[in-house]
mmCIF file of N, CA and C in Angstrom:
data_model
loop_
_atom_site.group_PDB
_atom_site.id
_atom_site.type_symbol
_atom_site.label_atom_id
_atom_site.label_comp_id
_atom_site.label_asym_id
_atom_site.label_seq_id
_atom_site.Cartn_x
_atom_site.Cartn_y
_atom_site.Cartn_z
ATOM 1 N N MET A 210 116.107 104.105 88.815
ATOM 2 C CA MET A 210 114.837 104.413 88.402
ATOM 3 C C MET A 210 114.157 105.339 89.448
ATOM 4 N N ASP A 211 113.385 106.308 89.046
ATOM 5 C CA ASP A 211 112.688 107.234 89.917
ATOM 6 C C ASP A 211 111.334 106.627 90.203
ATOM 7 N N TYR A 212 110.892 106.869 91.515
ATOM 8 C CA TYR A 212 109.579 106.416 91.927
ATOM 9 C C TYR A 212 108.871 107.675 92.559
ATOM 10 N N PRO A 213 108.094 108.333 91.768
ATOM 11 C CA PRO A 213 107.369 109.527 92.395
ATOM 12 C C PRO A 213 106.477 109.044 93.533
ATOM 13 N N VAL A 214 106.442 109.841 94.630
ATOM 14 C CA VAL A 214 105.634 109.519 95.695
ATOM 15 C C VAL A 214 104.816 110.784 96.076
ATOM 16 N N TYR A 215 103.521 110.676 96.111
ATOM 17 C CA TYR A 215 102.647 111.793 96.401
ATOM 18 C C TYR A 215 101.861 111.587 97.738
ATOM 19 N N PHE A 216 101.714 110.336 98.116
ATOM 20 C CA PHE A 216 100.942 110.017 99.319
ATOM 21 C C PHE A 216 101.712 108.930 100.177
ATOM 22 N N ALA A 217 101.513 108.949 101.467
ATOM 23 C CA ALA A 217 102.171 107.981 102.367
ATOM 24 C C ALA A 217 101.998 106.523 101.919
ATOM 25 N N PRO A 218 100.740 106.136 101.543
ATOM 26 C CA PRO A 218 100.514 104.708 101.132
ATOM 27 C C PRO A 218 101.405 104.310 99.978
ATOM 28 N N GLN A 219 101.648 105.247 99.066
ATOM 29 C CA GLN A 219 102.572 104.968 97.870
ATOM 30 C C GLN A 219 104.003 104.747 98.381
ATOM 31 N N LEU A 220 104.412 105.483 99.440
ATOM 32 C CA LEU A 220 105.729 105.233 100.016
ATOM 33 C C LEU A 220 105.907 103.805 100.441
ATOM 34 N N GLY A 221 104.903 103.463 101.228
ATOM 35 C CA GLY A 221 104.942 102.116 101.815
ATOM 36 C C GLY A 221 105.035 100.995 100.708
ATOM 37 N N ALA A 222 104.234 101.178 99.653
ATOM 38 C CA ALA A 222 104.307 100.178 98.556
ATOM 39 C C ALA A 222 105.668 100.184 97.911
ATOM 40 N N HIS A 223 106.239 101.414 97.731
ATOM 41 C CA HIS A 223 107.569 101.458 97.158
ATOM 42 C C HIS A 223 108.651 100.808 98.023
ATOM 43 N N LEU A 224 108.603 101.106 99.340
ATOM 44 C CA LEU A 224 109.551 100.486 100.318
ATOM 45 C C LEU A 224 109.422 99.000 100.253
ATOM 46 N N ARG A 225 108.215 98.418 100.200
ATOM 47 C CA ARG A 225 107.984 97.016 100.157
ATOM 48 C C ARG A 225 108.670 96.438 98.858
ATOM 49 N N SER A 226 108.356 97.084 97.761
ATOM 50 C CA SER A 226 108.916 96.597 96.480
ATOM 51 C C SER A 226 110.420 96.744 96.431
ATOM 52 N N LEU A 227 110.986 97.777 96.999
ATOM 53 C CA LEU A 227 112.522 97.875 97.022
ATOM 54 C C LEU A 227 113.083 96.720 97.948
ATOM 55 N N ARG A 228 112.429 96.511 99.037
ATOM 56 C CA ARG A 228 112.945 95.408 99.946
ATOM 57 C C ARG A 228 112.946 94.049 99.144
ATOM 58 N N LYS A 229 111.776 93.811 98.530
ATOM 59 C CA LYS A 229 111.708 92.498 97.759
ATOM 60 C C LYS A 229 112.663 92.492 96.601
ATOM 61 N N ALA A 230 112.867 93.577 95.920
ATOM 62 C CA ALA A 230 113.781 93.586 94.855
ATOM 63 C C ALA A 230 115.184 93.302 95.267
ATOM 64 N N ARG A 231 115.546 93.594 96.546
ATOM 65 C CA ARG A 231 116.856 93.301 97.074
ATOM 66 C C ARG A 231 116.909 91.875 97.703
ATOM 67 N N GLY A 232 115.813 91.159 97.514
ATOM 68 C CA GLY A 232 115.775 89.781 98.043
ATOM 69 C C GLY A 232 115.774 89.609 99.496
ATOM 70 N N LEU A 233 115.273 90.744 100.213
ATOM 71 C CA LEU A 233 115.196 90.712 101.641
ATOM 72 C C LEU A 233 113.793 90.384 102.176
ATOM 73 N N THR A 234 113.738 89.595 103.236
ATOM 74 C CA THR A 234 112.535 89.460 103.930
ATOM 75 C C THR A 234 112.402 90.569 105.038
ATOM 76 N N GLN A 235 111.185 90.678 105.547
ATOM 77 C CA GLN A 235 111.045 91.655 106.618
ATOM 78 C C GLN A 235 111.892 91.350 107.857
ATOM 79 N N VAL A 236 112.141 90.045 108.059
ATOM 80 C CA VAL A 236 112.990 89.662 109.154
ATOM 81 C C VAL A 236 114.432 90.058 108.943
ATOM 82 N N GLN A 237 114.900 89.899 107.737
ATOM 83 C CA GLN A 237 116.289 90.228 107.412
ATOM 84 C C GLN A 237 116.492 91.749 107.458
ATOM 85 N N LEU A 238 115.523 92.555 106.927
ATOM 86 C CA LEU A 238 115.609 93.910 106.956
ATOM 87 C C LEU A 238 115.550 94.437 108.446
ATOM 88 N N ALA A 239 114.722 93.802 109.218
ATOM 89 C CA ALA A 239 114.610 94.186 110.626
ATOM 90 C C ALA A 239 115.927 94.011 111.370
ATOM 91 N N LYS A 240 116.629 92.914 110.978
ATOM 92 C CA LYS A 240 117.958 92.708 111.625
ATOM 93 C C LYS A 240 118.955 93.825 111.237
ATOM 94 N N ARG A 241 118.853 94.244 110.005
ATOM 95 C CA ARG A 241 119.761 95.347 109.542
ATOM 96 C C ARG A 241 119.490 96.664 110.293
ATOM 97 N N LEU A 242 118.193 96.782 110.646
ATOM 98 C CA LEU A 242 117.764 98.084 111.290
ATOM 99 C C LEU A 242 117.809 97.986 112.795
ATOM 100 N N GLY A 243 117.940 96.790 113.324
ATOM 101 C CA GLY A 243 117.958 96.542 114.742
ATOM 102 C C GLY A 243 116.613 96.660 115.383
ATOM 103 N N VAL A 244 115.608 96.313 114.623
ATOM 104 C CA VAL A 244 114.162 96.331 115.104
ATOM 105 C C VAL A 244 113.553 94.962 114.931
ATOM 106 N N VAL A 245 112.314 94.748 115.294
ATOM 107 C CA VAL A 245 111.621 93.504 115.190
ATOM 108 C C VAL A 245 110.883 93.547 113.838
ATOM 109 N N GLN A 246 110.574 92.311 113.307
ATOM 110 C CA GLN A 246 109.836 92.220 112.045
ATOM 111 C C GLN A 246 108.570 93.010 112.050
ATOM 112 N N SER A 247 107.854 92.991 113.089
ATOM 113 C CA SER A 247 106.606 93.725 113.067
ATOM 114 C C SER A 247 106.747 95.241 112.898
ATOM 115 N N ARG A 248 107.886 95.698 113.282
ATOM 116 C CA ARG A 248 108.144 97.113 113.038
ATOM 117 C C ARG A 248 108.317 97.385 111.553
ATOM 118 N N VAL A 249 109.018 96.548 110.874
ATOM 119 C CA VAL A 249 109.208 96.676 109.403
ATOM 120 C C VAL A 249 107.866 96.581 108.736
ATOM 121 N N ALA A 250 106.987 95.632 109.228
ATOM 122 C CA ALA A 250 105.643 95.550 108.600
ATOM 123 C C ALA A 250 104.886 96.825 108.785
ATOM 124 N N ALA A 251 105.078 97.483 109.947
ATOM 125 C CA ALA A 251 104.326 98.680 110.218
ATOM 126 C C ALA A 251 104.910 99.892 109.310
ATOM 127 N N MET A 252 106.196 99.879 109.184
ATOM 128 C CA MET A 252 106.777 100.903 108.279
ATOM 129 C C MET A 252 106.352 100.778 106.828
ATOM 130 N N GLU A 253 106.118 99.613 106.368
ATOM 131 C CA GLU A 253 105.597 99.371 104.982
ATOM 132 C C GLU A 253 104.103 99.650 104.892
ATOM 133 N N SER A 254 103.317 99.274 105.942
ATOM 134 C CA SER A 254 101.923 99.508 105.815
ATOM 135 C C SER A 254 101.400 100.851 106.244
ATOM 136 N N LYS A 255 102.180 101.508 107.152
ATOM 137 C CA LYS A 255 101.869 102.928 107.613
ATOM 138 C C LYS A 255 103.161 103.713 107.652
ATOM 139 N N PRO A 256 103.751 104.085 106.538
ATOM 140 C CA PRO A 256 105.055 104.792 106.583
ATOM 141 C C PRO A 256 104.961 106.193 107.291
ATOM 142 N N GLU A 257 103.677 106.691 107.340
ATOM 143 C CA GLU A 257 103.518 108.035 107.966
ATOM 144 C C GLU A 257 103.840 107.977 109.424
ATOM 145 N N THR A 258 103.878 106.850 110.045
ATOM 146 C CA THR A 258 104.119 106.750 111.434
ATOM 147 C C THR A 258 105.574 106.703 111.815
ATOM 148 N N MET A 259 106.407 106.584 110.848
ATOM 149 C CA MET A 259 107.871 106.557 111.214
ATOM 150 C C MET A 259 108.541 107.928 111.136
ATOM 151 N N SER A 260 109.560 108.168 111.924
ATOM 152 C CA SER A 260 110.220 109.352 112.002
ATOM 153 C C SER A 260 111.018 109.600 110.690
ATOM 154 N N VAL A 261 111.365 110.800 110.462
ATOM 155 C CA VAL A 261 112.248 111.062 109.254
ATOM 156 C C VAL A 261 113.554 110.329 109.449
ATOM 157 N N ALA A 262 114.126 110.392 110.628
ATOM 158 C CA ALA A 262 115.424 109.736 110.935
ATOM 159 C C ALA A 262 115.281 108.245 110.640
ATOM 160 N N ARG A 263 114.181 107.577 111.026
ATOM 161 C CA ARG A 263 113.965 106.195 110.802
ATOM 162 C C ARG A 263 113.825 105.954 109.233
ATOM 163 N N LEU A 264 113.168 106.808 108.614
ATOM 164 C CA LEU A 264 113.067 106.728 107.111
ATOM 165 C C LEU A 264 114.441 106.723 106.426
ATOM 166 N N PHE A 265 115.360 107.589 106.884
ATOM 167 C CA PHE A 265 116.674 107.652 106.373
ATOM 168 C C PHE A 265 117.427 106.337 106.629
ATOM 169 N N GLU A 266 117.288 105.810 107.862
ATOM 170 C CA GLU A 266 117.942 104.571 108.162
ATOM 171 C C GLU A 266 117.383 103.445 107.260
ATOM 172 N N LEU A 267 116.085 103.466 107.068
ATOM 173 C CA LEU A 267 115.478 102.418 106.190
ATOM 174 C C LEU A 267 115.995 102.500 104.762
ATOM 175 N N LEU A 268 116.072 103.732 104.249
ATOM 176 C CA LEU A 268 116.526 103.982 102.862
ATOM 177 C C LEU A 268 118.031 103.592 102.767
ATOM 178 N N THR A 269 118.801 103.834 103.814
ATOM 179 C CA THR A 269 120.246 103.387 103.748
ATOM 180 C C THR A 269 120.350 101.978 103.772
ATOM 181 N N ALA A 270 119.550 101.228 104.609
ATOM 182 C CA ALA A 270 119.536 99.826 104.663
ATOM 183 C C ALA A 270 119.195 99.169 103.291
ATOM 184 N N LEU A 271 118.285 99.905 102.501
ATOM 185 C CA LEU A 271 117.913 99.360 101.259
ATOM 186 C C LEU A 271 118.784 99.886 100.102
ATOM 187 N N ASP A 272 119.773 100.642 100.487
ATOM 188 C CA ASP A 272 120.670 101.223 99.445
ATOM 189 C C ASP A 272 119.929 102.136 98.434
ATOM 190 N N VAL A 273 119.094 103.047 98.975
ATOM 191 C CA VAL A 273 118.271 103.940 98.262
ATOM 192 C C VAL A 273 118.593 105.323 98.648
ATOM 193 N N GLU A 274 118.474 106.233 97.708
ATOM 194 C CA GLU A 274 118.725 107.683 98.119
ATOM 195 C C GLU A 274 117.410 108.447 97.903
ATOM 196 N N LEU A 275 117.256 109.428 98.724
ATOM 197 C CA LEU A 275 116.107 110.296 98.614
ATOM 198 C C LEU A 275 116.446 111.585 97.861
ATOM 199 N N VAL A 276 115.748 111.837 96.857
ATOM 200 C CA VAL A 276 116.022 113.046 95.991
ATOM 201 C C VAL A 276 114.767 113.865 96.016
ATOM 202 N N LEU A 277 114.912 115.169 96.322
ATOM 203 C CA LEU A 277 113.833 116.112 96.300
ATOM 204 C C LEU A 277 113.970 116.905 94.974
ATOM 205 N N ARG A 278 112.905 116.870 94.188
ATOM 206 C CA ARG A 278 113.013 117.590 92.915
ATOM 207 C C ARG A 278 112.006 118.704 92.911
ATOM 208 N N ASP A 279 112.448 119.872 92.569
ATOM 209 C CA ASP A 279 111.518 121.027 92.416
ATOM 210 C C ASP A 279 110.543 120.750 91.339
ATOM 211 N N ALA A 280 109.235 120.755 91.658
ATOM 212 C CA ALA A 280 108.226 120.530 90.572
ATOM 213 C C ALA A 280 107.699 121.749 89.943
ATOM 214 N N ARG A 281 108.247 122.961 90.308
ATOM 215 C CA ARG A 281 107.770 124.130 89.766
ATOM 216 C C ARG A 281 108.289 124.203 88.279
ATOM 217 N N PRO A 282 107.469 124.821 87.369
ATOM 218 C CA PRO A 282 107.947 124.930 86.012
ATOM 219 C C PRO A 282 108.962 126.062 85.900
ATOM 220 N N GLY A 283 109.710 126.138 84.891
ATOM 221 C CA GLY A 283 110.681 127.183 84.680
ATOM 222 C C GLY A 283 112.111 126.670 84.751
ATOM 223 N N PRO A 284 112.941 127.471 84.176
ATOM 224 C CA PRO A 284 114.425 127.058 84.169
ATOM 225 C C PRO A 284 114.989 126.974 85.634
ATOM 226 N N SER A 285 115.794 126.053 85.848
ATOM 227 C CA SER A 285 116.379 125.844 87.156
ATOM 228 C C SER A 285 117.226 126.999 87.640
ATOM 229 N N ALA A 286 117.814 127.707 86.734
ATOM 230 C CA ALA A 286 118.661 128.901 87.081
ATOM 231 C C ALA A 286 117.838 129.960 87.815
ATOM 232 N N ASP A 287 116.572 129.993 87.638
ATOM 233 C CA ASP A 287 115.644 131.099 88.242
ATOM 234 C C ASP A 287 115.219 130.607 89.605
ATOM 235 N N ARG A 288 115.436 129.510 89.991
ATOM 236 C CA ARG A 288 114.993 128.940 91.246
ATOM 237 C C ARG A 288 115.861 129.296 92.393
ATOM 238 N N GLU A 289 115.246 129.480 93.544
ATOM 239 C CA GLU A 289 116.026 129.739 94.737
ATOM 240 C C GLU A 289 116.365 128.408 95.402
ATOM 241 N N THR A 290 117.551 128.296 95.928
ATOM 242 C CA THR A 290 118.052 127.090 96.578
ATOM 243 C C THR A 290 118.536 127.400 97.931
ATOM 244 N N PRO A 291 118.703 126.493 98.852
ATOM 245 C CA PRO A 291 119.177 126.866 100.145
ATOM 246 C C PRO A 291 120.615 127.414 100.160
ATOM 247 N N ASN A 292 121.445 127.107 99.109
ATOM 248 C CA ASN A 292 122.774 127.605 99.058
ATOM 249 C C ASN A 292 122.990 128.674 98.001
ATOM 250 N N SER A 293 121.889 129.381 97.602
ATOM 251 C CA SER A 293 122.055 130.320 96.516
ATOM 252 C C SER A 293 122.371 131.721 97.014
ATOM 253 N N GLY A 294 122.714 131.869 98.254
ATOM 254 C CA GLY A 294 123.057 133.165 98.786
ATOM 255 C C GLY A 294 121.962 133.865 99.592
ATOM 256 N N PRO A 295 122.085 135.155 99.856
ATOM 257 C CA PRO A 295 121.166 135.795 100.710
ATOM 258 C C PRO A 295 119.684 135.602 100.325
ATOM 259 N N LYS A 296 119.420 135.702 99.003
ATOM 260 C CA LYS A 296 117.992 135.647 98.512
ATOM 261 C C LYS A 296 117.339 134.307 98.926
ATOM 262 N N GLY A 297 118.131 133.222 98.832
ATOM 263 C CA GLY A 297 117.637 131.867 99.038
ATOM 264 C C GLY A 297 118.065 131.260 100.335
ATOM 265 N N SER A 298 118.706 131.991 101.221
ATOM 266 C CA SER A 298 119.308 131.402 102.406
ATOM 267 C C SER A 298 118.091 130.980 103.286
ATOM 268 N N TRP A 299 118.315 129.847 104.006
ATOM 269 C CA TRP A 299 117.310 129.244 104.884
ATOM 270 C C TRP A 299 117.846 129.393 106.256
#
C-alpha cells in the first residue's frame, strides 16, 4: 500500500503505524537499530530531525521501501530521469 507523505509530521505518523503494524514496540525497534527507545520516540514525533541515512536504516528495519514518484502530469516517456542519457544526466 502507498502512503503519500507531504509533511514531516505525516512521516512520523506513518512510521509509527508501520512499526505497530509489524507488532514492534519502540524498545524492540530501538534494539534493531542499535539506539535507545527515546531515539525511536523522537524519530516518530520529529522525523525531520533524523538524517537521511538514519531514515533508510529505519525503513529497512521496518521492511519498507522508499519510492519517489514523479508528480508531474504527462506521459512518463517524456520525463527526464537520472539515467536517461546526456539530457537527464545528473
